mmCIF file with all atom_site columns, C-alpha atoms in Angstrom:
data_model
loop_
_atom_site.group_PDB
_atom_site.id
_atom_site.type_symbol
_atom_site.label_atom_id
_atom_site.label_alt_id
_atom_site.label_comp_id
_atom_site.label_asym_id
_atom_site.label_entity_id
_atom_site.label_seq_id
_atom_site.pdbx_PDB_ins_code
_atom_site.Cartn_x
_atom_site.Cartn_y
_atom_site.Cartn_z
_atom_site.occupancy
_atom_site.B_iso_or_equiv
_atom_site.pdbx_formal_charge
_atom_site.auth_seq_id
_atom_site.auth_comp_id
_atom_site.auth_asym_id
_atom_site.auth_atom_id
_atom_site.pdbx_PDB_model_num
ATOM 1   C CA . MET A 1 1   ? -36.634 -13.831 5.280  1.00 46.00 ? 571 MET A CA 1
ATOM 2   C CA . LYS A 1 2   ? -36.874 -12.332 8.775  1.00 46.00 ? 572 LYS A CA 1
ATOM 3   C CA . LYS A 1 3   ? -34.565 -15.009 10.190 1.00 44.00 ? 573 LYS A CA 1
ATOM 4   C CA . LEU A 1 4   ? -31.968 -14.310 7.515  1.00 44.00 ? 574 LEU A CA 1
ATOM 5   C CA . THR A 1 5   ? -32.115 -10.540 8.111  1.00 39.00 ? 575 THR A CA 1
ATOM 6   C CA . LEU A 1 6   ? -31.883 -11.012 11.875 1.00 39.00 ? 576 LEU A CA 1
ATOM 7   C CA . SER A 1 7   ? -28.947 -13.425 11.641 1.00 40.00 ? 577 SER A CA 1
ATOM 8   C CA . VAL A 1 8   ? -27.067 -11.092 9.244  1.00 40.00 ? 578 VAL A CA 1
ATOM 9   C CA . ALA A 1 9   ? -27.693 -8.159  11.599 1.00 41.00 ? 579 ALA A CA 1
ATOM 10  C CA . ILE A 1 10  ? -26.407 -10.162 14.580 1.00 42.00 ? 580 ILE A CA 1
ATOM 11  C CA . LEU A 1 11  ? -23.361 -11.294 12.618 1.00 42.00 ? 581 LEU A CA 1
ATOM 12  C CA . LEU A 1 12  ? -22.517 -7.762  11.445 1.00 42.00 ? 582 LEU A CA 1
ATOM 13  C CA . GLY A 1 13  ? -23.093 -6.395  14.943 1.00 44.00 ? 583 GLY A CA 1
ATOM 14  C CA . SER A 1 14  ? -20.685 -8.901  16.473 1.00 42.00 ? 584 SER A CA 1
ATOM 15  C CA . ILE A 1 15  ? -18.034 -8.104  13.863 1.00 45.00 ? 585 ILE A CA 1
ATOM 16  C CA . SER A 1 16  ? -18.264 -4.345  14.365 1.00 44.00 ? 586 SER A CA 1
ATOM 17  C CA . THR A 1 17  ? -18.146 -4.583  18.155 1.00 49.00 ? 587 THR A CA 1
ATOM 18  C CA . LYS A 1 18  ? -14.931 -6.616  18.146 1.00 57.00 ? 588 LYS A CA 1
ATOM 19  C CA . ALA A 1 19  ? -12.331 -4.188  19.438 1.00 67.00 ? 589 ALA A CA 1
ATOM 20  C CA . GLN A 1 20  ? -8.786  -4.658  18.351 1.00 87.00 ? 590 GLN A CA 1
ATOM 21  C CA . THR A 1 21  ? -5.637  -5.179  20.361 1.00 92.00 ? 591 THR A CA 1
ATOM 22  C CA . GLU A 1 22  ? -2.844  -2.654  19.896 1.00 93.00 ? 592 GLU A CA 1
ATOM 23  C CA . TYR A 1 23  ? 0.806   -3.610  20.386 1.00 95.00 ? 593 TYR A CA 1
ATOM 24  C CA . VAL A 1 24  ? 3.453   -1.181  21.612 1.00 94.00 ? 594 VAL A CA 1
ATOM 25  C CA . GLU A 1 25  ? 7.138   -2.099  21.653 1.00 94.00 ? 595 GLU A CA 1
ATOM 26  C CA . LEU A 1 26  ? 9.459   0.015   23.816 1.00 94.00 ? 596 LEU A CA 1
ATOM 27  C CA . SER A 1 27  ? 13.235  -0.123  23.671 1.00 93.00 ? 597 SER A CA 1
ATOM 28  C CA . SER A 1 28  ? 16.106  2.224   24.388 1.00 91.00 ? 598 SER A CA 1
ATOM 29  C CA . ASN A 1 29  ? 19.775  2.790   23.826 1.00 88.00 ? 599 ASN A CA 1
ATOM 30  C CA . LYS A 1 30  ? 21.506  4.077   26.942 1.00 85.00 ? 600 LYS A CA 1
ATOM 31  C CA . LEU A 1 31  ? 24.758  4.928   25.149 1.00 86.00 ? 601 LEU A CA 1
ATOM 32  C CA . PHE A 1 32  ? 23.076  7.215   22.583 1.00 86.00 ? 602 PHE A CA 1
ATOM 33  C CA . LYS A 1 33  ? 20.322  8.314   25.023 1.00 87.00 ? 603 LYS A CA 1
ATOM 34  C CA . ARG A 1 34  ? 17.444  7.369   22.738 1.00 90.00 ? 604 ARG A CA 1
ATOM 35  C CA . SER A 1 35  ? 14.038  5.844   23.437 1.00 92.00 ? 605 SER A CA 1
ATOM 36  C CA . PHE A 1 36  ? 12.300  3.976   20.619 1.00 93.00 ? 606 PHE A CA 1
ATOM 37  C CA . ILE A 1 37  ? 8.626   3.072   20.273 1.00 92.00 ? 607 ILE A CA 1
ATOM 38  C CA . THR A 1 38  ? 6.763   1.018   17.690 1.00 92.00 ? 608 THR A CA 1
ATOM 39  C CA . TYR A 1 39  ? 2.953   0.838   17.362 1.00 91.00 ? 609 TYR A CA 1
ATOM 40  C CA . TYR A 1 40  ? 0.914   -1.725  15.407 1.00 92.00 ? 610 TYR A CA 1
ATOM 41  C CA . GLY A 1 41  ? -2.405  -3.536  15.790 1.00 90.00 ? 611 GLY A CA 1
ATOM 42  C CA . ASP A 1 42  ? -4.321  -6.697  14.923 1.00 88.00 ? 612 ASP A CA 1
ATOM 43  C CA . ASN A 1 43  ? -6.608  -4.766  12.585 1.00 83.00 ? 613 ASN A CA 1
ATOM 44  C CA . GLY A 1 44  ? -5.914  -6.832  9.472  1.00 84.00 ? 614 GLY A CA 1
ATOM 45  C CA . LYS A 1 45  ? -3.865  -4.148  7.726  1.00 85.00 ? 615 LYS A CA 1
ATOM 46  C CA . PRO A 1 46  ? -0.497  -5.098  6.242  1.00 85.00 ? 616 PRO A CA 1
ATOM 47  C CA . LEU A 1 47  ? 2.343   -4.240  8.610  1.00 82.00 ? 617 LEU A CA 1
ATOM 48  C CA . ASP A 1 48  ? 3.857   -1.697  6.209  1.00 84.00 ? 618 ASP A CA 1
ATOM 49  C CA . GLU A 1 49  ? 0.567   0.290   6.344  1.00 87.00 ? 619 GLU A CA 1
ATOM 50  C CA . ASP A 1 50  ? -0.049  -0.100  10.080 1.00 87.00 ? 620 ASP A CA 1
ATOM 51  C CA . LEU A 1 51  ? 3.420   0.294   11.616 1.00 89.00 ? 621 LEU A CA 1
ATOM 52  C CA . GLU A 1 52  ? 4.365   3.601   13.270 1.00 89.00 ? 622 GLU A CA 1
ATOM 53  C CA . VAL A 1 53  ? 7.763   4.325   14.822 1.00 90.00 ? 623 VAL A CA 1
ATOM 54  C CA . GLY A 1 54  ? 8.953   7.132   17.129 1.00 89.00 ? 624 GLY A CA 1
ATOM 55  C CA . VAL A 1 55  ? 12.232  8.211   18.732 1.00 91.00 ? 625 VAL A CA 1
ATOM 56  C CA . LEU A 1 56  ? 12.897  10.373  21.820 1.00 87.00 ? 626 LEU A CA 1
ATOM 57  C CA . LYS A 1 57  ? 16.194  12.087  22.625 1.00 82.00 ? 627 LYS A CA 1
ATOM 58  C CA . ASN A 1 58  ? 17.211  12.546  26.298 1.00 77.00 ? 628 ASN A CA 1
ATOM 59  C CA . SER A 1 59  ? 13.752  13.149  27.855 1.00 79.00 ? 629 SER A CA 1
ATOM 60  C CA . GLY A 1 60  ? 10.013  13.458  27.310 1.00 86.00 ? 630 GLY A CA 1
ATOM 61  C CA . HIS A 1 61  ? 7.378   10.892  26.511 1.00 89.00 ? 631 HIS A CA 1
ATOM 62  C CA . HIS A 1 62  ? 5.653   9.031   23.687 1.00 88.00 ? 632 HIS A CA 1
ATOM 63  C CA . TRP A 1 63  ? 1.843   9.215   23.760 1.00 86.00 ? 633 TRP A CA 1
ATOM 64  C CA . VAL A 1 64  ? -1.205  7.980   21.875 1.00 89.00 ? 634 VAL A CA 1
ATOM 65  C CA . THR A 1 65  ? -4.984  8.357   22.279 1.00 91.00 ? 635 THR A CA 1
ATOM 66  C CA . TYR A 1 66  ? -6.913  5.200   21.382 1.00 90.00 ? 636 TYR A CA 1
ATOM 67  C CA . THR A 1 67  ? -10.300 4.639   19.734 1.00 89.00 ? 637 THR A CA 1
ATOM 68  C CA . GLY A 1 68  ? -11.710 1.204   18.915 1.00 89.00 ? 638 GLY A CA 1
ATOM 69  C CA . VAL A 1 69  ? -9.077  -0.551  21.016 1.00 91.00 ? 639 VAL A CA 1
ATOM 70  C CA . SER A 1 70  ? -9.900  -2.634  24.100 1.00 93.00 ? 640 SER A CA 1
ATOM 71  C CA . GLU A 1 71  ? -6.435  -3.867  25.050 1.00 95.00 ? 641 GLU A CA 1
ATOM 72  C CA . VAL A 1 72  ? -2.887  -2.568  24.697 1.00 95.00 ? 642 VAL A CA 1
ATOM 73  C CA . VAL A 1 73  ? -0.006  -5.017  24.980 1.00 96.00 ? 643 VAL A CA 1
ATOM 74  C CA . VAL A 1 74  ? 3.240   -3.244  25.900 1.00 96.00 ? 644 VAL A CA 1
ATOM 75  C CA . ILE A 1 75  ? 6.398   -5.194  25.062 1.00 96.00 ? 645 ILE A CA 1
ATOM 76  C CA . CYS A 1 76  ? 9.448   -3.757  26.847 1.00 95.00 ? 646 CYS A CA 1
ATOM 77  C CA . ASN A 1 77  ? 13.013  -4.378  25.680 1.00 94.00 ? 647 ASN A CA 1
ATOM 78  C CA . ASP A 1 78  ? 15.073  -2.025  27.829 1.00 92.00 ? 648 ASP A CA 1
ATOM 79  C CA . GLU A 1 79  ? 18.286  -2.881  29.666 1.00 89.00 ? 649 GLU A CA 1
ATOM 80  C CA . LYS A 1 80  ? 18.217  -4.685  33.016 1.00 88.00 ? 650 LYS A CA 1
ATOM 81  C CA . GLU A 1 81  ? 16.909  -2.671  36.007 1.00 87.00 ? 651 GLU A CA 1
ATOM 82  C CA . THR A 1 82  ? 15.526  0.075   33.735 1.00 89.00 ? 652 THR A CA 1
ATOM 83  C CA . GLN A 1 83  ? 12.229  1.665   34.750 1.00 92.00 ? 653 GLN A CA 1
ATOM 84  C CA . ARG A 1 84  ? 9.666   3.653   32.789 1.00 92.00 ? 654 ARG A CA 1
ATOM 85  C CA . LYS A 1 85  ? 6.691   5.654   33.915 1.00 94.00 ? 655 LYS A CA 1
ATOM 86  C CA . ILE A 1 86  ? 3.547   4.570   32.042 1.00 94.00 ? 656 ILE A CA 1
ATOM 87  C CA . CYS A 1 87  ? 0.332   6.582   32.396 1.00 95.00 ? 657 CYS A CA 1
ATOM 88  C CA . ILE A 1 88  ? -3.247  5.787   31.430 1.00 95.00 ? 658 ILE A CA 1
ATOM 89  C CA . ASN A 1 89  ? -4.921  9.188   31.314 1.00 94.00 ? 659 ASN A CA 1
ATOM 90  C CA . ASP A 1 90  ? -3.672  10.801  34.563 1.00 90.00 ? 660 ASP A CA 1
ATOM 91  C CA . GLU A 1 91  ? -2.979  7.569   36.487 1.00 95.00 ? 661 GLU A CA 1
ATOM 92  C CA . CYS A 1 92  ? 0.768   6.897   36.402 1.00 94.00 ? 662 CYS A CA 1
ATOM 93  C CA . ASN A 1 93  ? 2.913   4.024   37.667 1.00 95.00 ? 663 ASN A CA 1
ATOM 94  C CA . ARG A 1 94  ? 6.557   3.023   37.350 1.00 94.00 ? 664 ARG A CA 1
ATOM 95  C CA . TYR A 1 95  ? 7.312   -0.342  35.747 1.00 95.00 ? 665 TYR A CA 1
ATOM 96  C CA . TYR A 1 96  ? 10.527  -2.292  35.298 1.00 93.00 ? 666 TYR A CA 1
ATOM 97  C CA . SER A 1 97  ? 10.907  -2.370  31.526 1.00 92.00 ? 667 SER A CA 1
ATOM 98  C CA . ASP A 1 98  ? 13.615  -4.964  30.997 1.00 91.00 ? 668 ASP A CA 1
ATOM 99  C CA . GLN A 1 99  ? 12.282  -7.850  28.875 1.00 93.00 ? 669 GLN A CA 1
ATOM 100 C CA . ARG A 1 100 ? 8.712   -7.656  30.204 1.00 95.00 ? 670 ARG A CA 1
ATOM 101 C CA . VAL A 1 101 ? 5.210   -7.633  28.752 1.00 97.00 ? 671 VAL A CA 1
ATOM 102 C CA . PHE A 1 102 ? 2.274   -5.690  30.233 1.00 96.00 ? 672 PHE A CA 1
ATOM 103 C CA . LYS A 1 103 ? -1.401  -5.789  29.219 1.00 97.00 ? 673 LYS A CA 1
ATOM 104 C CA . PHE A 1 104 ? -3.674  -2.812  29.817 1.00 95.00 ? 674 PHE A CA 1
ATOM 105 C CA . LYS A 1 105 ? -7.462  -2.775  29.372 1.00 95.00 ? 675 LYS A CA 1
ATOM 106 C CA . ILE A 1 106 ? -8.584  0.584   27.984 1.00 94.00 ? 676 ILE A CA 1
ATOM 107 C CA . LYS A 1 107 ? -11.677 2.419   26.741 1.00 93.00 ? 677 LYS A CA 1
ATOM 108 C CA . ASP A 1 108 ? -12.259 4.721   23.771 1.00 92.00 ? 678 ASP A CA 1
ATOM 109 C CA . GLY A 1 109 ? -10.553 8.057   24.295 1.00 93.00 ? 679 GLY A CA 1
ATOM 110 C CA . ASP A 1 110 ? -7.989  6.778   26.818 1.00 95.00 ? 680 ASP A CA 1
ATOM 111 C CA . THR A 1 111 ? -4.516  8.263   26.420 1.00 94.00 ? 681 THR A CA 1
ATOM 112 C CA . LEU A 1 112 ? -1.369  6.285   27.164 1.00 94.00 ? 682 LEU A CA 1
ATOM 113 C CA . LYS A 1 113 ? 1.973   7.957   27.816 1.00 93.00 ? 683 LYS A CA 1
ATOM 114 C CA . PHE A 1 114 ? 5.285   6.106   27.826 1.00 93.00 ? 684 PHE A CA 1
ATOM 115 C CA . TYR A 1 115 ? 8.067   8.138   29.432 1.00 92.00 ? 685 TYR A CA 1
ATOM 116 C CA . TYR A 1 116 ? 11.772  8.192   28.681 1.00 90.00 ? 686 TYR A CA 1
ATOM 117 C CA . PRO A 1 117 ? 13.513  5.418   30.681 1.00 90.00 ? 687 PRO A CA 1
ATOM 118 C CA . ASN A 1 118 ? 15.137  5.971   34.057 1.00 84.00 ? 688 ASN A CA 1
ATOM 119 C CA . TYR A 1 119 ? 18.553  4.319   33.931 1.00 60.00 ? 689 TYR A CA 1
ATOM 120 C CA . ASN A 1 120 ? 19.085  4.614   37.715 1.00 53.00 ? 690 ASN A CA 1
ATOM 121 C CA . GLU A 1 121 ? 21.970  7.002   37.175 1.00 43.00 ? 691 GLU A CA 1
#
């Protein structure tokens, strides 16, 4: 009986410690000056329950604070030569966001910000 209890405890512990991956899709429309973002994860929920969408007009940033997520995959679909500032907490960098994918390792409580694209105007 002790072996069964121990193996069930180990199994449940490994399931609960598995952190999910979150996916973020960024795209923009230069003509209408809009930035679009879509969030979803590999948490087993149906997409219609898990999907979140946001839109920015002219400036600002999208942001999210994560819990239970170990990796964020950012899928960028902006026009060629477009750059975005992406911040993890207060550490910010500029990334080319035309047809690129970035992976970020994060911890509970980390905040990611995705800024309005710079169209090099």
